[in-house]
Coordinates of C-alpha atoms in Angstrom, one line a residue:
M4 CA 25.7 -15.4 -0.8
S5 CA 23.8 -13.3 1.8
N6 CA 20.4 -14.5 3.0
P7 CA 17.4 -13.4 0.9
T8 CA 15.2 -10.8 2.5
A9 CA 11.6 -9.7 2.2
A10 CA 9.3 -6.7 2.7
V11 CA 5.5 -6.6 3.1
L12 CA 3.4 -3.9 1.7
L13 CA -0.1 -3.7 3.2
I14 CA -2.5 -1.8 0.9
G15 CA -5.9 -0.4 1.9
D16 CA -7.7 2.6 3.4
E17 CA -9.5 0.3 5.8
L18 CA -6.1 -0.6 7.5
L19 CA -5.1 3.0 8.0
S20 CA -8.6 4.0 9.3
G21 CA -8.4 1.2 11.9
R22 CA -11.6 -0.4 10.6
T23 CA -9.7 -3.6 9.7
R24 CA -7.0 -5.2 11.8
D25 CA -4.1 -6.7 9.8
I26 CA -2.9 -10.2 10.3
N27 CA -1.2 -10.6 6.9
L28 CA 2.1 -9.4 8.0
Q29 CA 2.2 -12.1 10.7
Q30 CA 1.1 -14.7 8.2
V31 CA 3.7 -13.8 5.6
A32 CA 6.5 -13.5 8.2
Q33 CA 5.6 -16.9 9.8
Y34 CA 5.5 -18.6 6.4
L35 CA 8.9 -17.2 5.3
E36 CA 10.8 -17.7 8.6
P37 CA 11.4 -21.5 8.2
L38 CA 12.6 -20.8 4.6
G39 CA 15.3 -18.5 6.0
I40 CA 13.8 -15.3 4.5
P41 CA 13.4 -12.7 7.2
V42 CA 10.9 -9.9 6.8
M43 CA 12.9 -6.7 7.2
E44 CA 10.3 -4.0 6.6
C45 CA 6.6 -3.5 6.5
R46 CA 4.7 -0.5 5.1
T47 CA 1.0 0.4 4.9
V48 CA -0.3 2.7 2.2
P49 CA -3.8 3.9 1.2
D50 CA -5.7 3.0 -2.0
I51 CA -3.8 5.7 -4.0
E52 CA -2.0 4.6 -7.1
A53 CA 1.0 6.9 -6.7
E54 CA 1.5 5.9 -3.1
I55 CA 1.4 2.2 -4.0
V56 CA 3.8 2.7 -7.0
A57 CA 6.3 4.6 -4.9
A58 CA 6.3 2.0 -2.2
V59 CA 6.6 -1.0 -4.5
N60 CA 9.5 0.5 -6.4
A61 CA 11.3 1.5 -3.2
L62 CA 10.9 -1.9 -1.6
R63 CA 11.6 -4.1 -4.7
A64 CA 14.9 -2.3 -5.1
K65 CA 15.9 -2.8 -1.5
Y66 CA 14.8 -6.4 -0.7
T67 CA 15.0 -9.8 -2.5
Y68 CA 11.2 -10.2 -2.4
V69 CA 8.1 -8.0 -1.8
F70 CA 4.7 -9.3 -0.8
T71 CA 1.7 -7.0 -1.3
T72 CA -1.7 -7.7 0.2
G73 CA -5.0 -6.1 -0.7
G74 CA -6.6 -4.3 -3.5
I75 CA -7.1 -7.0 -6.1
G76 CA -10.9 -7.5 -5.8
P77 CA -13.7 -6.5 -8.1
T78 CA -14.6 -3.0 -6.9
H79 CA -13.5 0.4 -8.1
D80 CA -11.1 0.9 -5.2
D81 CA -9.2 -2.3 -6.0
I82 CA -6.3 -0.7 -7.9
T83 CA -3.3 -2.7 -6.9
A84 CA -3.0 -4.6 -10.2
D85 CA -2.9 -1.2 -12.1
A86 CA -0.4 0.2 -9.6
I87 CA 1.9 -2.8 -10.0
A88 CA 1.7 -2.5 -13.8
A89 CA 2.6 1.2 -13.4
A90 CA 5.5 0.4 -11.1
F91 CA 7.0 -1.9 -13.6
G92 CA 6.2 0.3 -16.6
V93 CA 4.1 -2.4 -18.4
G94 CA 0.5 -2.6 -19.6
I95 CA -2.3 -4.5 -18.1
S96 CA -5.1 -6.7 -19.5
E97 CA -7.1 -9.8 -18.9
H98 CA -4.9 -12.9 -18.6
P99 CA -6.2 -15.7 -20.7
D100 CA -5.5 -18.4 -18.2
A101 CA -7.1 -16.4 -15.4
I102 CA -10.2 -15.8 -17.6
R103 CA -10.4 -19.5 -18.5
D104 CA -10.1 -20.7 -14.9
M105 CA -12.4 -18.1 -13.4
A106 CA -15.1 -18.6 -16.1
A107 CA -15.1 -22.4 -15.4
R108 CA -15.4 -21.8 -11.6
Y109 CA -18.3 -19.3 -11.9
A110 CA -20.1 -21.6 -14.4
A111 CA -19.7 -24.5 -11.9
M112 CA -21.2 -22.3 -9.2
K113 CA -24.0 -21.2 -11.6
T114 CA -22.9 -17.6 -11.0
E115 CA -22.7 -14.9 -13.7
F116 CA -19.1 -14.0 -14.7
T117 CA -19.8 -10.3 -14.6
A118 CA -17.6 -7.4 -15.7
P119 CA -16.6 -6.6 -12.1
R120 CA -15.6 -10.2 -11.6
R121 CA -13.6 -10.1 -14.8
R122 CA -11.6 -7.2 -13.4
M123 CA -9.9 -9.8 -11.1
A124 CA -8.4 -11.5 -14.1
R125 CA -6.5 -8.4 -15.2
L126 CA -2.8 -8.8 -14.7
P127 CA 0.3 -6.7 -15.5
H128 CA 1.8 -7.9 -18.7
G129 CA 4.5 -10.5 -18.1
A130 CA 3.1 -11.5 -14.7
S131 CA 2.6 -15.1 -13.7
L132 CA -0.4 -16.4 -11.8
V133 CA -0.4 -17.3 -8.1
A134 CA -3.1 -19.9 -7.5
N135 CA -6.1 -19.1 -5.2
P136 CA -7.7 -22.3 -4.1
V137 CA -10.1 -20.5 -1.8
S138 CA -12.1 -18.2 -4.1
G139 CA -10.5 -18.7 -7.5
A140 CA -9.4 -15.1 -8.4
P141 CA -5.6 -15.3 -8.7
G142 CA -2.8 -13.4 -7.2
F143 CA 0.3 -12.8 -9.4
Q144 CA 4.0 -12.5 -9.5
T145 CA 5.7 -9.6 -11.3
G146 CA 9.5 -9.8 -11.0
N147 CA 10.3 -10.1 -7.4
V148 CA 6.9 -8.8 -6.3
F149 CA 4.1 -11.1 -5.2
T150 CA 0.6 -9.6 -5.1
L151 CA -1.8 -11.4 -2.8
A152 CA -5.4 -10.8 -1.7
G153 CA -6.1 -8.8 1.4
V154 CA -8.5 -11.4 2.9
P155 CA -6.3 -13.3 5.3
Q156 CA -7.6 -16.8 4.5
I157 CA -7.0 -16.2 0.8
A158 CA -3.6 -14.6 1.3
R159 CA -2.4 -17.5 3.4
A160 CA -3.6 -20.0 0.8
M161 CA -1.8 -18.1 -2.0
L162 CA 1.5 -18.5 -0.2
E163 CA 1.4 -22.2 -0.8
D164 CA 1.9 -21.5 -4.6
I165 CA 4.8 -19.2 -3.9
G166 CA 7.2 -21.1 -1.6
H167 CA 8.7 -23.2 -4.4
R168 CA 9.5 -20.0 -6.3
L169 CA 11.7 -18.6 -3.6
Q170 CA 15.5 -18.7 -3.0
T171 CA 15.8 -20.0 0.6
G172 CA 18.4 -19.0 3.1
A173 CA 19.9 -20.2 6.4
V174 CA 17.1 -21.1 8.8
L175 CA 16.8 -18.7 11.8
H176 CA 16.6 -20.6 15.1
K177 CA 15.1 -19.1 18.1
V178 CA 14.5 -19.8 21.8
T179 CA 12.4 -18.0 24.4
V180 CA 13.3 -17.8 28.1
K181 CA 10.1 -16.7 29.8
G182 CA 10.2 -15.5 33.4
K183 CA 7.0 -14.7 35.4
G184 CA 7.8 -11.8 37.7
L185 CA 10.8 -10.6 35.7
R186 CA 11.1 -6.8 35.3
E187 CA 13.0 -5.2 32.4
G188 CA 14.5 -2.5 34.7
D189 CA 16.2 -5.3 36.7
L190 CA 17.7 -7.1 33.8
A191 CA 18.4 -4.4 31.2
V192 CA 22.1 -3.9 32.0
K193 CA 23.0 -7.5 32.0
L194 CA 20.9 -8.3 29.0
G195 CA 22.7 -5.6 27.0
E196 CA 26.0 -7.1 27.9
I197 CA 24.8 -10.5 26.7
D198 CA 23.6 -9.1 23.4
A199 CA 26.8 -7.1 22.9
A200 CA 29.0 -10.2 23.5
A201 CA 27.1 -12.3 21.0
P202 CA 27.2 -10.7 17.5
L203 CA 25.7 -13.7 15.8
V204 CA 22.7 -13.7 18.0
S205 CA 19.8 -11.2 18.2
V206 CA 18.4 -10.8 21.7
G207 CA 15.1 -9.1 22.5
S208 CA 13.1 -8.3 25.6
Y209 CA 9.3 -8.5 25.5
P210 CA 7.3 -7.7 28.7
W211 CA 3.7 -8.8 29.4
Y212 CA 1.3 -7.6 31.9
L213 CA -2.1 -9.4 32.2
A214 CA -2.8 -8.9 35.9
P215 CA -1.0 -7.8 39.0
D216 CA -0.1 -11.5 39.7
N217 CA 0.5 -12.4 36.0
N218 CA 3.3 -10.3 34.5
G219 CA 6.9 -10.8 33.4
V220 CA 9.3 -10.7 30.6
S221 CA 10.0 -13.0 27.6
L222 CA 13.6 -13.0 26.5
V223 CA 13.9 -14.1 22.9
A224 CA 17.1 -15.0 21.2
R225 CA 17.4 -15.7 17.4
S226 CA 20.4 -16.9 15.4
I227 CA 21.3 -18.9 12.3
D228 CA 24.1 -20.4 14.5
P229 CA 22.8 -23.1 16.8
E230 CA 25.9 -23.2 19.0
A231 CA 26.0 -19.5 19.5
L232 CA 22.2 -19.6 20.3
A233 CA 22.8 -22.4 22.9
R234 CA 25.4 -20.3 24.7
V235 CA 23.1 -17.3 24.9
R236 CA 20.2 -19.5 25.9
Q237 CA 22.1 -20.6 29.0
Q238 CA 23.1 -17.0 29.8
L239 CA 19.5 -15.9 29.7
V240 CA 18.5 -18.8 32.0
E241 CA 21.2 -17.8 34.4
L242 CA 20.1 -14.2 34.3
A243 CA 16.5 -15.0 35.2
E244 CA 17.7 -17.3 38.0
S245 CA 20.0 -14.6 39.4
L246 CA 16.9 -12.5 39.8
G247 CA 15.1 -15.2 41.7
V248 CA 12.9 -16.4 38.8
K249 CA 12.7 -20.0 37.6
P250 CA 12.2 -19.5 33.8
E251 CA 10.2 -21.5 31.3
I252 CA 12.0 -22.3 28.1
E253 CA 10.3 -22.4 24.7
A254 CA 12.0 -23.5 21.5

């Protein structure tokens, strides 16, 4: 059986305008990596139902799992729940368990459970709740699509109620050979040869430049095969050393 795969769909006008910087892609990918579920694609769409529906349907047909973030709050532009219902061709209404839990939470806070707040208890029919230990309003799972809040702290907390639902795959191991003073132009040919000779390993080159005396390249190798990864790790070390650089190695 092939490894499960995932996609992330970021929803919100504020992301596309540049007003809000996304970190949810990073959070989801980092959570899934040790489960052996690589994120293969990420899309960002505005708060337009037709755009959300089209993206959800395309991604859920292509990948094992889809994670959406954003658009499940109490305001008029929070339309993700309706879009997910439309994508699956089902109705939407208040979920009794969500209403019960949220009503109890707001009562404990001595806060009115208003109509806008009740909107956050509306789920596509057939969806199951994803717990939200931070603010109470749930995310939800519809088929292979998990719908999370856009607030990073809440999205990360929701992932803890999702991990046990996922089919895991072979764990991807990685190693970083970091060389201060390395230049991509000097190592590109040899690096390409190393990558081509190791089909079970993915090799990437990531330069950094912080100052004239603080720059270099991080060579990152990833594989589900520890032995193949070890061979490439040694080749990357030797490549750096051949260019007069003593590398740092990070697992």
